[in-house]
Coordinates of C-alpha atoms in Angstrom, one line a residue:
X1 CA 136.5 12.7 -48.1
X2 CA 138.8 15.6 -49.3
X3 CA 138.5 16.5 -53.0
X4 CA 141.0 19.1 -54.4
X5 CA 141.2 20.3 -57.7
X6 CA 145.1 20.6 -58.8
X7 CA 146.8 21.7 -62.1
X8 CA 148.4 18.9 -64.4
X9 CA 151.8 21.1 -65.3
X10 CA 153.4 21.0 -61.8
X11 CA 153.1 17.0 -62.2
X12 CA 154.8 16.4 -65.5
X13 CA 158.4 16.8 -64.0
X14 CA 157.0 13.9 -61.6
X15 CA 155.1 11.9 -64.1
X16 CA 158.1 11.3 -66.6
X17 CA 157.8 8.8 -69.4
X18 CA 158.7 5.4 -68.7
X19 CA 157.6 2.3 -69.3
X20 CA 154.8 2.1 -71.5
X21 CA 151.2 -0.1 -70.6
X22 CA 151.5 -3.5 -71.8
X23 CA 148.2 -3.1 -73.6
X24 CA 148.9 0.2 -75.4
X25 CA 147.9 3.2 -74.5
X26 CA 144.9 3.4 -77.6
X27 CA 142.6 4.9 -74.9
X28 CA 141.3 8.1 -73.5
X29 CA 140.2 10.7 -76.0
X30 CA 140.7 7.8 -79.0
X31 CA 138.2 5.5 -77.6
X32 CA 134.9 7.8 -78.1
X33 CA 133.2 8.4 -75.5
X34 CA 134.3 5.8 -73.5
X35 CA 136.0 6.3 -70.0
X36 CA 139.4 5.1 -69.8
X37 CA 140.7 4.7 -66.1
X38 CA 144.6 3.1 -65.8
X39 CA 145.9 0.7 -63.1
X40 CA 149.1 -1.1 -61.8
X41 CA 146.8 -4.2 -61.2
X42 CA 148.3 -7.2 -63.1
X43 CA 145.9 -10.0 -64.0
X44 CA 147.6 -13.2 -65.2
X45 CA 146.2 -16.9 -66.0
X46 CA 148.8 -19.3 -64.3
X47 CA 149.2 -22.5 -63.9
X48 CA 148.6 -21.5 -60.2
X49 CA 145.9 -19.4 -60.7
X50 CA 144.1 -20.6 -63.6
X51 CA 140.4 -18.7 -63.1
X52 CA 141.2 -15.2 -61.0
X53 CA 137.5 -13.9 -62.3
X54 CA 135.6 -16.8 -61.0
X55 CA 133.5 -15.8 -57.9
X56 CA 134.2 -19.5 -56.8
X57 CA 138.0 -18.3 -56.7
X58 CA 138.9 -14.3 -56.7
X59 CA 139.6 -13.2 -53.7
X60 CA 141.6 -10.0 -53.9
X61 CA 140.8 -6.0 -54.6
X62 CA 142.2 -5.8 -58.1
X63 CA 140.1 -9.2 -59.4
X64 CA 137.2 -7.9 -57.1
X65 CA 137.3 -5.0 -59.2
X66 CA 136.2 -6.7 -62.3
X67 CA 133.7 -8.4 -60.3
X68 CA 131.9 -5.7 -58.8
X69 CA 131.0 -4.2 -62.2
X70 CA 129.7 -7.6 -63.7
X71 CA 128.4 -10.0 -61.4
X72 CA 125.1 -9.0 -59.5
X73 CA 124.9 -9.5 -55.8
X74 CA 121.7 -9.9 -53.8
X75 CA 122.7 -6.9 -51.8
X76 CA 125.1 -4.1 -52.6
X77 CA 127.1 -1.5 -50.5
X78 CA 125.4 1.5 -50.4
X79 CA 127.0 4.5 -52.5
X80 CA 128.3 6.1 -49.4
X81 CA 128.7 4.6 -46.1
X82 CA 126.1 2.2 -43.9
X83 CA 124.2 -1.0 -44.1
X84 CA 124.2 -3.1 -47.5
X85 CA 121.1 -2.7 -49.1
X86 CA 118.9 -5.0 -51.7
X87 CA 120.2 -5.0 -55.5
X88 CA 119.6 -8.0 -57.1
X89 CA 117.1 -8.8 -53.8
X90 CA 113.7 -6.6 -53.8
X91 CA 113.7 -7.1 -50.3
X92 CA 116.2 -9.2 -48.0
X93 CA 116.5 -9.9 -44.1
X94 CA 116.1 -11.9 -40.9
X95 CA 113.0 -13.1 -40.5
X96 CA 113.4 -15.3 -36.8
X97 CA 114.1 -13.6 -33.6
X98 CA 117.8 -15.6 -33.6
X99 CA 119.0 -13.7 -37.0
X100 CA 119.3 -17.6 -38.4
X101 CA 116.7 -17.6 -41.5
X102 CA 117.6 -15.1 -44.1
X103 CA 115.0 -14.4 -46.7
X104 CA 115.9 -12.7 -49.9
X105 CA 113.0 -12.0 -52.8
X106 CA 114.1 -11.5 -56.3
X107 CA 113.6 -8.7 -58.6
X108 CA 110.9 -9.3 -60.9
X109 CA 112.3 -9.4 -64.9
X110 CA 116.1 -10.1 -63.5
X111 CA 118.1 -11.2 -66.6
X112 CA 121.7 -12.3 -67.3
X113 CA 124.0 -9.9 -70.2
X114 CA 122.5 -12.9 -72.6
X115 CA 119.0 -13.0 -71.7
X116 CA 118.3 -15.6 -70.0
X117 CA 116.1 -15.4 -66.4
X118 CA 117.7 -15.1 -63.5
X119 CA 115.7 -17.5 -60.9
X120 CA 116.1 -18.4 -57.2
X121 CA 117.4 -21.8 -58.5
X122 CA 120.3 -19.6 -60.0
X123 CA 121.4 -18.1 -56.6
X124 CA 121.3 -21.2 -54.7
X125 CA 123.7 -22.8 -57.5
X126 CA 125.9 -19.9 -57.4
X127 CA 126.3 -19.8 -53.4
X128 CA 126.8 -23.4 -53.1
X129 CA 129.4 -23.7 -56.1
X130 CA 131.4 -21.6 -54.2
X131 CA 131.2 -23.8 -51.0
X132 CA 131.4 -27.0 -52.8
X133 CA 134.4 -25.9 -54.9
X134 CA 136.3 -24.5 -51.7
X135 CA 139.3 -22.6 -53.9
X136 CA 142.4 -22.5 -51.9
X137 CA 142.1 -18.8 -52.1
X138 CA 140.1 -19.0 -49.2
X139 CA 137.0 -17.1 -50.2
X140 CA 134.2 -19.6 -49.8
X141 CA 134.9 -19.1 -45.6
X142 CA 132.9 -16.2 -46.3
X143 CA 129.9 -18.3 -46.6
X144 CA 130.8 -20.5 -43.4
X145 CA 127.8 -19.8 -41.6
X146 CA 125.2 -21.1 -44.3
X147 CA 124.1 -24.7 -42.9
X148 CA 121.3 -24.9 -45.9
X149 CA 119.8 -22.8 -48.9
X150 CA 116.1 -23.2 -49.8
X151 CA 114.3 -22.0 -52.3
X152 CA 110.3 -21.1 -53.1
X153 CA 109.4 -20.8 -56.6
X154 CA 111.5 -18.8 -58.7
X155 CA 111.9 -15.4 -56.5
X156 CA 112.4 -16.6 -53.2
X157 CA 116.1 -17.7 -51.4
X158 CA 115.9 -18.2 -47.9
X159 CA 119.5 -19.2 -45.9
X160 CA 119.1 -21.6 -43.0
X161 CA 122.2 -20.2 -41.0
X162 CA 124.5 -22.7 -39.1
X163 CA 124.4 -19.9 -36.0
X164 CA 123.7 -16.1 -35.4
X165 CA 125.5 -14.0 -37.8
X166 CA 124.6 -9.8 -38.1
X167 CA 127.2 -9.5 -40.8
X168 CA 125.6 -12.3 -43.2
X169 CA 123.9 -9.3 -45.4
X170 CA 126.8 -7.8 -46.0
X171 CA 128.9 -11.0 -47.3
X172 CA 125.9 -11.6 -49.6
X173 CA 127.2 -8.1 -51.3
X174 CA 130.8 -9.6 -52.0
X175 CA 131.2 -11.1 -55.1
X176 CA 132.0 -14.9 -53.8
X177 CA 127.9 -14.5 -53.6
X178 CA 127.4 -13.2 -57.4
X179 CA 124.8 -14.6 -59.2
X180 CA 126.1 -17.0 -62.1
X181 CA 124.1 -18.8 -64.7
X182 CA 124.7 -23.0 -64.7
X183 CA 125.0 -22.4 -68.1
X184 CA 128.1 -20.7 -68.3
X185 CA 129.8 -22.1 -64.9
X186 CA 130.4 -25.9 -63.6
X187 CA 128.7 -26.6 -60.4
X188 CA 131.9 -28.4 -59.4
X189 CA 135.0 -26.9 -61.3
X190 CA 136.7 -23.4 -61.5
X191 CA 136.0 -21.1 -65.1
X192 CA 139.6 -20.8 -66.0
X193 CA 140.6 -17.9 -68.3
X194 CA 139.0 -14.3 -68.1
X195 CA 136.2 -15.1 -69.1
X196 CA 133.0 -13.5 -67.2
X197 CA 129.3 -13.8 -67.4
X198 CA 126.2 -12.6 -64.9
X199 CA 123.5 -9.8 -64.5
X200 CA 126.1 -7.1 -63.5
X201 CA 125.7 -3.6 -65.1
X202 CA 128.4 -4.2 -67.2
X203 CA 129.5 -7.0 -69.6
X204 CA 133.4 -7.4 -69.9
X205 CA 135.7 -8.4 -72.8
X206 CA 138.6 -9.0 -72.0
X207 CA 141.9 -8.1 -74.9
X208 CA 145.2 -10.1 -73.8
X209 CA 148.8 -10.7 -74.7
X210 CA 149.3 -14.3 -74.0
X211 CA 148.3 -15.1 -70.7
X212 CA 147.8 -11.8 -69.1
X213 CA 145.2 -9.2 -69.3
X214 CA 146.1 -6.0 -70.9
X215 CA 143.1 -3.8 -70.7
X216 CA 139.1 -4.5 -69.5
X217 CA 136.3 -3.2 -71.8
X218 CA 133.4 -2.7 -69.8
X219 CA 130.0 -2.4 -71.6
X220 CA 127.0 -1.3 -70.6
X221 CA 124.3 -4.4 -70.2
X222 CA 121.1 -3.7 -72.1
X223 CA 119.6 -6.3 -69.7
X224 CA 120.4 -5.0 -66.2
X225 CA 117.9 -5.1 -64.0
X226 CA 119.0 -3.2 -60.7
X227 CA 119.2 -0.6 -58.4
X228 CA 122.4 0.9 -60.0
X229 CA 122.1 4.2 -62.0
X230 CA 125.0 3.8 -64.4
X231 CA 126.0 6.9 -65.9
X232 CA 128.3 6.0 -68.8
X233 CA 128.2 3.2 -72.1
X234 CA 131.8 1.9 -71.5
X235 CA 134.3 2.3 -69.2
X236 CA 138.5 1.0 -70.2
X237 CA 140.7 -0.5 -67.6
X238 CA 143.9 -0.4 -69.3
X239 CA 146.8 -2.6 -66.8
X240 CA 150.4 -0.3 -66.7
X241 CA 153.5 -1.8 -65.7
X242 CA 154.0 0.7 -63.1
X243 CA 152.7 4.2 -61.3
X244 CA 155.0 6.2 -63.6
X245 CA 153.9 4.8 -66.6
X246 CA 149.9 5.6 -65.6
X247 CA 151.3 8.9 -64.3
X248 CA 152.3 9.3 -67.6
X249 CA 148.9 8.3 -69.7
X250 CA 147.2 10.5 -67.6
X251 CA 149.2 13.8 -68.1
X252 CA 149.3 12.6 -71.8
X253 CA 145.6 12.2 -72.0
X254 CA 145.8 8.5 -72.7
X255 CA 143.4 7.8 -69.8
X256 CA 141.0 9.9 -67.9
X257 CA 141.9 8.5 -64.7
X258 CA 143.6 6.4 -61.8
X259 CA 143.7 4.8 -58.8
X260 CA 145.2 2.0 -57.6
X261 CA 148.2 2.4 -57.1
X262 CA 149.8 5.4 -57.2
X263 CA 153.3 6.3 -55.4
X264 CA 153.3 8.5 -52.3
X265 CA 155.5 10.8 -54.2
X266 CA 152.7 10.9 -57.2
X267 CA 149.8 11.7 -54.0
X268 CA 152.1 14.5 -52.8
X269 CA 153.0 16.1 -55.8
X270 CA 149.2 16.4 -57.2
X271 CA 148.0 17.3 -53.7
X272 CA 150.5 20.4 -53.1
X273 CA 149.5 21.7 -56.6
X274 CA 147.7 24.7 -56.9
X275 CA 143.9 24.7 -56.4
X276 CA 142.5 25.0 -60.1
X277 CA 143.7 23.4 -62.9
X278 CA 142.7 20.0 -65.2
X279 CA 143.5 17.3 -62.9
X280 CA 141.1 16.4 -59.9
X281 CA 142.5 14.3 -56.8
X282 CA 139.9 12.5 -54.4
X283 CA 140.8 11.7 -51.0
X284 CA 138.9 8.9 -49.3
X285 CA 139.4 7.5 -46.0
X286 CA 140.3 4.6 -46.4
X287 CA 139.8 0.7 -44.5
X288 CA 143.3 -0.4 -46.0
X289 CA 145.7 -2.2 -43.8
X290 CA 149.2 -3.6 -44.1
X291 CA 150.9 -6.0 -41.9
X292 CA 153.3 -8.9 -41.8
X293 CA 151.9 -12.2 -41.0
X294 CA 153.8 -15.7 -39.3
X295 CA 153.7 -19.1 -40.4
X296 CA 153.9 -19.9 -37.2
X297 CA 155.3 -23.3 -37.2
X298 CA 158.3 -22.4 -39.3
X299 CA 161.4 -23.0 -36.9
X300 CA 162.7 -19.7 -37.6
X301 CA 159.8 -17.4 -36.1
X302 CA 158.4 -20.6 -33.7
X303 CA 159.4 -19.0 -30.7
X304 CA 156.4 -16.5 -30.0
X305 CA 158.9 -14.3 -28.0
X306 CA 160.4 -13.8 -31.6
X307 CA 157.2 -12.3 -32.8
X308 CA 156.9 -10.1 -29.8
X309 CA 160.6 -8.9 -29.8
X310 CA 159.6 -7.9 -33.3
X311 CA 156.4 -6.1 -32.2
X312 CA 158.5 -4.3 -29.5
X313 CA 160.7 -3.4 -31.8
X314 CA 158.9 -2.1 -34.6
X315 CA 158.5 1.7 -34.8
X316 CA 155.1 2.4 -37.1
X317 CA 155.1 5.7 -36.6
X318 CA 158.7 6.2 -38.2
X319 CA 157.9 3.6 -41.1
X320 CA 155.1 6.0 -41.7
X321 CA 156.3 9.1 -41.6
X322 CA 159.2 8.2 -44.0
X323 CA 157.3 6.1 -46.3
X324 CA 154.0 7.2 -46.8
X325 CA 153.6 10.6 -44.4
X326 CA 150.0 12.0 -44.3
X327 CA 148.8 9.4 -46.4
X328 CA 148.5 6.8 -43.9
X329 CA 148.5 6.4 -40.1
X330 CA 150.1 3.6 -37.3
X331 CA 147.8 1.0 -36.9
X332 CA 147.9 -1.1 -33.5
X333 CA 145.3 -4.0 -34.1
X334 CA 144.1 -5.5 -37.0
X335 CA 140.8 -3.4 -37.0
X336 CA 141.2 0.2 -38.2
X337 CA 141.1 2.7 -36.0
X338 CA 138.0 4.2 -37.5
X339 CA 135.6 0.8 -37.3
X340 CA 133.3 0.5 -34.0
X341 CA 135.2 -2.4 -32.5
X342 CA 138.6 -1.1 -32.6
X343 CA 141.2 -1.3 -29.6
X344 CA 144.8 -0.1 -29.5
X345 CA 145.6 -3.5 -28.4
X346 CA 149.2 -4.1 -29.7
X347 CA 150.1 -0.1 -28.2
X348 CA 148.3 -1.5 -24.8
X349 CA 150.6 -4.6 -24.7
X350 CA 154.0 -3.1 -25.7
X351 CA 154.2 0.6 -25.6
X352 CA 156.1 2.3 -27.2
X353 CA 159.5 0.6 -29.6
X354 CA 162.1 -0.8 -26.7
X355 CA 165.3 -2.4 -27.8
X356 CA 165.7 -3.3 -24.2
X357 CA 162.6 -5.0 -23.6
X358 CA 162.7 -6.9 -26.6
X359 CA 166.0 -8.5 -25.9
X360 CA 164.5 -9.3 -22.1
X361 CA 161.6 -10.8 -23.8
X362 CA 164.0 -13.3 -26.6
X363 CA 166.6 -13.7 -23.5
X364 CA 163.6 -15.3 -20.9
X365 CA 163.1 -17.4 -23.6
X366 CA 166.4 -18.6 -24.4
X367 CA 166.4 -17.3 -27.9
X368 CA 169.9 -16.5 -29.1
X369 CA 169.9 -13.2 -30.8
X370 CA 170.7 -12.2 -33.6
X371 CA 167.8 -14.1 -34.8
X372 CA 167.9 -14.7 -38.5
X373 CA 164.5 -13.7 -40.9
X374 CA 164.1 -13.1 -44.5
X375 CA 160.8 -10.9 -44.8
X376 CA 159.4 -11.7 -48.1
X377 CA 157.0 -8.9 -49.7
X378 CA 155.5 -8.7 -53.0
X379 CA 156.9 -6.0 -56.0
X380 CA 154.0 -5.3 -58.2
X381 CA 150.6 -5.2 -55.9
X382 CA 150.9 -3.0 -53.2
X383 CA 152.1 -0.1 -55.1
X384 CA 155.8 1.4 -56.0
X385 CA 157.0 2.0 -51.9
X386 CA 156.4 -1.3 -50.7
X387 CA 159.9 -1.7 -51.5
X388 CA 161.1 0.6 -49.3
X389 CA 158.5 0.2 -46.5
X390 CA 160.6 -2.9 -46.4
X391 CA 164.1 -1.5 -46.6
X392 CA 162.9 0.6 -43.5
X393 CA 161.5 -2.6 -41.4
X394 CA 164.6 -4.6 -42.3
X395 CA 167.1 -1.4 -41.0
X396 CA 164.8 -0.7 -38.0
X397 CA 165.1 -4.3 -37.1
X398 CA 168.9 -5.2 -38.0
X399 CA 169.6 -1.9 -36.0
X400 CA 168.7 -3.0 -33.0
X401 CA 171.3 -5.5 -33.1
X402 CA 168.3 -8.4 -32.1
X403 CA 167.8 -9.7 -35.6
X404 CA 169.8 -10.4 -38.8
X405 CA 167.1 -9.8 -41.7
X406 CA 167.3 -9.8 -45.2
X407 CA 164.6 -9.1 -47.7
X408 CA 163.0 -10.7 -50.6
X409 CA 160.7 -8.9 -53.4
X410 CA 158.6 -11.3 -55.8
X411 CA 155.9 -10.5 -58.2
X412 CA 151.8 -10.8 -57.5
X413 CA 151.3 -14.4 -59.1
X414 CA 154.5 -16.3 -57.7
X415 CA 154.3 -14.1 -54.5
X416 CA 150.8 -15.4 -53.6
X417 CA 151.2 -19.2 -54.2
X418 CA 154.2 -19.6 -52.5
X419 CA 152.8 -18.1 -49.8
X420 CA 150.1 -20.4 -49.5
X421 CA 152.0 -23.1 -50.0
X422 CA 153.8 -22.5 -46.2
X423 CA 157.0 -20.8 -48.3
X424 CA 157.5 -17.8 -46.1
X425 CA 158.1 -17.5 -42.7
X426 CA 157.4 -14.3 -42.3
X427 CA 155.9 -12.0 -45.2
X428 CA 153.7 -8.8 -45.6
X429 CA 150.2 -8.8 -47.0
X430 CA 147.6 -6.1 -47.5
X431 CA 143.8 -6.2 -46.8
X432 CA 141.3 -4.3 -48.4
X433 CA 138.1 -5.5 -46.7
X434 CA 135.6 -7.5 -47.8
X435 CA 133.0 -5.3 -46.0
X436 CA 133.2 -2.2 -43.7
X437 CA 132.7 -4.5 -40.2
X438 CA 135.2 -5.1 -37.5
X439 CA 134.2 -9.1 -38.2
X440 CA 136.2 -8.7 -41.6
X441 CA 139.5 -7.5 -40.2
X442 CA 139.4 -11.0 -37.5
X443 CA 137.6 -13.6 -39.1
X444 CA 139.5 -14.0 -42.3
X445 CA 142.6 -14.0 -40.1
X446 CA 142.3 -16.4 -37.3
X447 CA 138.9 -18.2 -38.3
X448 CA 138.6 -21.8 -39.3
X449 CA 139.6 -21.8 -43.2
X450 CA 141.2 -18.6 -42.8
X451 CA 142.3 -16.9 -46.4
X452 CA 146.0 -17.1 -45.5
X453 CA 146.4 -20.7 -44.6
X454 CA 147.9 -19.9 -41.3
X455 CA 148.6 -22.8 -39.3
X456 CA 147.8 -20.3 -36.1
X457 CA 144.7 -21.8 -33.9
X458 CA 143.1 -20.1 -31.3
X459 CA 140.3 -22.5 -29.8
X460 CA 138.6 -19.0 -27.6
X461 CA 138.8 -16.8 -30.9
X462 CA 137.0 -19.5 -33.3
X463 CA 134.4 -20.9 -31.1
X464 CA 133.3 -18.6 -29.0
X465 CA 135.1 -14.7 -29.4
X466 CA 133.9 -14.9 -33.5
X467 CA 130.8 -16.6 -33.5
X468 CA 129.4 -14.0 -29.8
X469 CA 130.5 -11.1 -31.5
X470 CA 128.2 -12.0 -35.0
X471 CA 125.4 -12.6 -32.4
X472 CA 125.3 -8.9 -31.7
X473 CA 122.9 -7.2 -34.7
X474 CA 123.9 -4.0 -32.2
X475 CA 127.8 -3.4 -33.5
X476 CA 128.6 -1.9 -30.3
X477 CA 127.5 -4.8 -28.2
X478 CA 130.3 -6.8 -30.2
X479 CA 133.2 -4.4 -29.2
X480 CA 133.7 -6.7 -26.0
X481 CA 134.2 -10.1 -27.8
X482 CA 136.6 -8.1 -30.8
X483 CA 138.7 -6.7 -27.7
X484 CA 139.0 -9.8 -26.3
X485 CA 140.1 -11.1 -29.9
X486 CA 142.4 -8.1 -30.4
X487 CA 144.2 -8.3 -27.0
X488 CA 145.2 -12.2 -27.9
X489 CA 146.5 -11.5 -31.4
X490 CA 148.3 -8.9 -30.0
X491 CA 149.8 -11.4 -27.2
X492 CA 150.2 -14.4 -29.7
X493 CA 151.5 -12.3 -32.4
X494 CA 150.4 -14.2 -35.3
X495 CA 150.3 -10.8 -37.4
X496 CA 151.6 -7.5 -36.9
X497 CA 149.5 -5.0 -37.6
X498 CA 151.5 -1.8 -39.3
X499 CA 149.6 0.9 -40.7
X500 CA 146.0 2.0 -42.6
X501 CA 145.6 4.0 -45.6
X502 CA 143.8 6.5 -47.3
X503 CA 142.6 6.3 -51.2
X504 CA 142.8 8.0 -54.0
X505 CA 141.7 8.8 -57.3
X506 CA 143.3 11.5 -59.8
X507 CA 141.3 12.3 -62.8
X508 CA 140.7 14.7 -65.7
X509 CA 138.3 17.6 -64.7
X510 CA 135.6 16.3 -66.8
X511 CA 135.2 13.1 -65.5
X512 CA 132.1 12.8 -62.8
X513 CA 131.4 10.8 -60.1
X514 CA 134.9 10.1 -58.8
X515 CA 134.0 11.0 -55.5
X516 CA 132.1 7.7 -55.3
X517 CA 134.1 5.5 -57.8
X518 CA 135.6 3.7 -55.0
X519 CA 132.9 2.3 -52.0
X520 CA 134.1 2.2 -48.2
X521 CA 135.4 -1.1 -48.9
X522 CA 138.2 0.3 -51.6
X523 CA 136.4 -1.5 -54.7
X524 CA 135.3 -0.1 -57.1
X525 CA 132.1 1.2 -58.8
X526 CA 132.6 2.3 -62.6
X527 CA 128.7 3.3 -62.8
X528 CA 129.3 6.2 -61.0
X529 CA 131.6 7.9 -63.6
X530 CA 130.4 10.3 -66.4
X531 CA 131.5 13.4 -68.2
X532 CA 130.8 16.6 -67.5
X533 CA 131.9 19.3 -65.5
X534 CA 133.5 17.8 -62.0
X535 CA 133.8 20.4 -59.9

């Protein structure tokens, strides 16, 4: 982590007004004592999406986000780095020699935000909703290797585990394992609206304008029962059309801070200020990825010697440096280069970019060149230079005279369901993992019920390469089966891996606890946040 302490003037020439939030901007030093944070995090109800808060159903870092703060977890990631450790549990863990029986105790006096018990009965209904429902997001795949949950009395949840699995405590921190009350949710059928009840430190009120979400009022619960310290009464999430616009609350005092996302010109600008002033930026290193992803049986990108032309042609370390600079780095697997597990596979198979050898490779297999593509991306999630980490793929491409690509921008909540309905041929995603392991950078990619719907089967990766490398409670001892996995994505090419990230939060010097709003897994953790003196 790198925190610097910058001064707001040299930032107002960046942070110009533009558009304004779609819910207002009656927040910062108008709302009390509440903490007002902004973010370019959109959250509609569609027709498509109809329930994005239900644990059965979110499955993506901005809806996470209102997750975290209001649905309790058995475990919780620590406030730094390391293992998950018991929240809503007392105590949890394996309690067979073959890491197959997971036993989790309950908190004594665990209540929901309307007073009701929380029970064992509770989680069981919660975890197996979310398997029974099986939401197309994809999410319930996190639970895969739950073959039974039993109960004993009202404290005690023990998992029966289909096979070996060392990262099972950490998906029971995610919220696709938050603890719902039958009362409020359908054992069978998705919540839709934005509507969100459990024993979370916070309770959540949602203020709209039709069917999107302008701003999140978070509430301390007078009935949390937890490990959590939380340091504040109320915390705002107002939603901005864009990073100027939040840019602009926050040098207007309209919010006390933000995060996701800012633009790389924004980062820049507050981290080459002077080193005292009244706005704060946090560095975190972060687990974010991008990458484009293959529906692999769409004629157009069929031919695997397409997808390795393009991952010979591909130069991440000039997409970087023009896009993003310091504030990310080339990424040559889909595991970050700072996870135990991580190998430089797709470096290892190509080397560095080669026009030539990615015309031998479409040329020995009789692929006429220019080959045609349309890389689809999406306009309003990644933050304000995903557009022109585009325009830079598309020219690095088209230059060298192999393909003929155009590009195609769409917003968050058509963007996602036409990609899972098999729209795109090739089209680039993020991933914020679900939990700091190298498991979550392969398993929600090429596992059984994977979270993009990829029609991209590896027999070696799903029955043997996943399941021997959860076997290994010892991280390390995996790094042999995740090479192995890495080394065949990298051949296949079902994804191209293209760079990670670092985060960041800017925020008025009298906000706390911004060093620790946002865990290792990019989510964040409103608790932490108070007044005071920051620095």
């Amino acid at each position: 982590m790198n925190r610097k302490t910058l001064v707001l003037p040299a930032v107002v020439s960046l942070l110009a007004p533009v558009l304004a939030a779609c819910g207002g901007s009656d927040g910062g030093s108008g709302s009390g004592d509440a903490i007002v944070m902004g973010t370019t995090d959109r959250f509609t109800v569609t027709k498509d999406a109809p329930a994005p808060f239900d644990p059965a159903y979110s499955y993506d870092v901005g809806t996470w986000n209102i997750l975290r703060q209001t649905v309790q977890t058995l475990m919780i990631q620590p406030k730094g780095e390391g293992e998950p450790v018991p929240e809503a549990a007392q105590s949890c863990g394996f309690t067979d020699t073959g890491n197959e029986r997971y036993a989790c105790k309950l908190r004594s006096g665990l209540k929901f935000a309307d007073g009701d018990a929380v029970t064992a009965e509770d989680v069981k209904f919660s975890i197996e909703r979310a398997r029974t429902i099986k939401a197309d997001s994809g999410v319930f795949a996190l639970l895969s290797t739950i073959d039974t949950i039993e109960t004993q009395g009202d404290n005690e949840v023990i998992f029966h585990l289909k096979t070996a699995d060392a990262t099972f405590p950490f998906k029971l921190s995610t919220p696709v394992a938050g603890i719902v009350n039958p009362d409020d949710y359908e054992k069978d059928k998705l919540r839709d609206g934005f509507s969100v009840d459990g024993s979370g430190p916070y309770t959540l009120k949602a203020e709209t304008d039709g069917d999107e979400m302008t701003k999140a009022v978070f509430t301390k619960n007078p009935n949390y029962k937890g490990t959590l310290d939380v340091n504040n009464d109320q915390v705002d999430m107002v939603s901005y059309e864009d990073a100027d616009a939040m840019g602009t609350a926050l040098e207007k005092g309209d919010i006390d801070l933000m995060t996701r996302t800012m633009s790389p010109e924004q980062i820049q600008k507050l981290s080459d200020a002077a080193a005292t002033g009244d706005i704060d930026l946090v560095e975190l290193n972060g687990l974010e990825i991008r990458y484009l992803a293959f529906d692999t049986t769409d004629p157009a990108v069929k031919a695997k010697a397409v997808r390795q032309a393009m991952a010979q042609v591909v130069n991440r370390s000039a997409l970087v440096s023009e896009v993003y600079g310091s504030q990310a780095e080339p990424l040559y697997s889909l595991v970050p280069a700072t996870l135990t597990g991580h190998s430089n596979s797709f470096f290892n198979t190509y080397g560095d970019p080669s026009v030539a050898k990615a015309k031998s490779l479409l040329a020995d297999a009789d692929v006429t060149a220019p080959v045609k593509l349309t890389l689809n991306y999406t306009t309003d999630h990644y933050g304000p230079a995903t557009k022109q980490e585009f325009e830079v793929l598309q020219k690095q491409l088209n230059d060298s005279g192999l393909f003929d690509v155009t590009i195609k921008g769409s917003p968050w909540d058509t963007f996602v369901p036409a990609e899972r309905k098999g729209e795109y041929a090739v089209y680039g995603m993020g991933w914020f993992p679900d939990f700091p392991d190298a498991d979550n950078f392969v398993a929600p990619f090429l596992d059984k019920d994977n979270f993009l719907k990829s029609p991209y089967s590896n027999t070696d990766i799903i029955d043997n390469l996943i399941p021997a490398s959860r076997r290994e409670a010892d991280r390390l001892s995996a790094a042999k089966s995740l090479t192995e996995i890495q080394d065949i994505v990298a051949r296949d090419v079902p994804v191209l891996p293209l760079w990670q990230g670092k985060q960041y939060v800017a925020a008025n010097n009298d906000v706390t606890g911004t060093a620790y709003v946002l865990n290792s897994s990019a989510t964040l953790q409103l608790w932490e946040l108070g007044r005071g003196v920051s620095n």
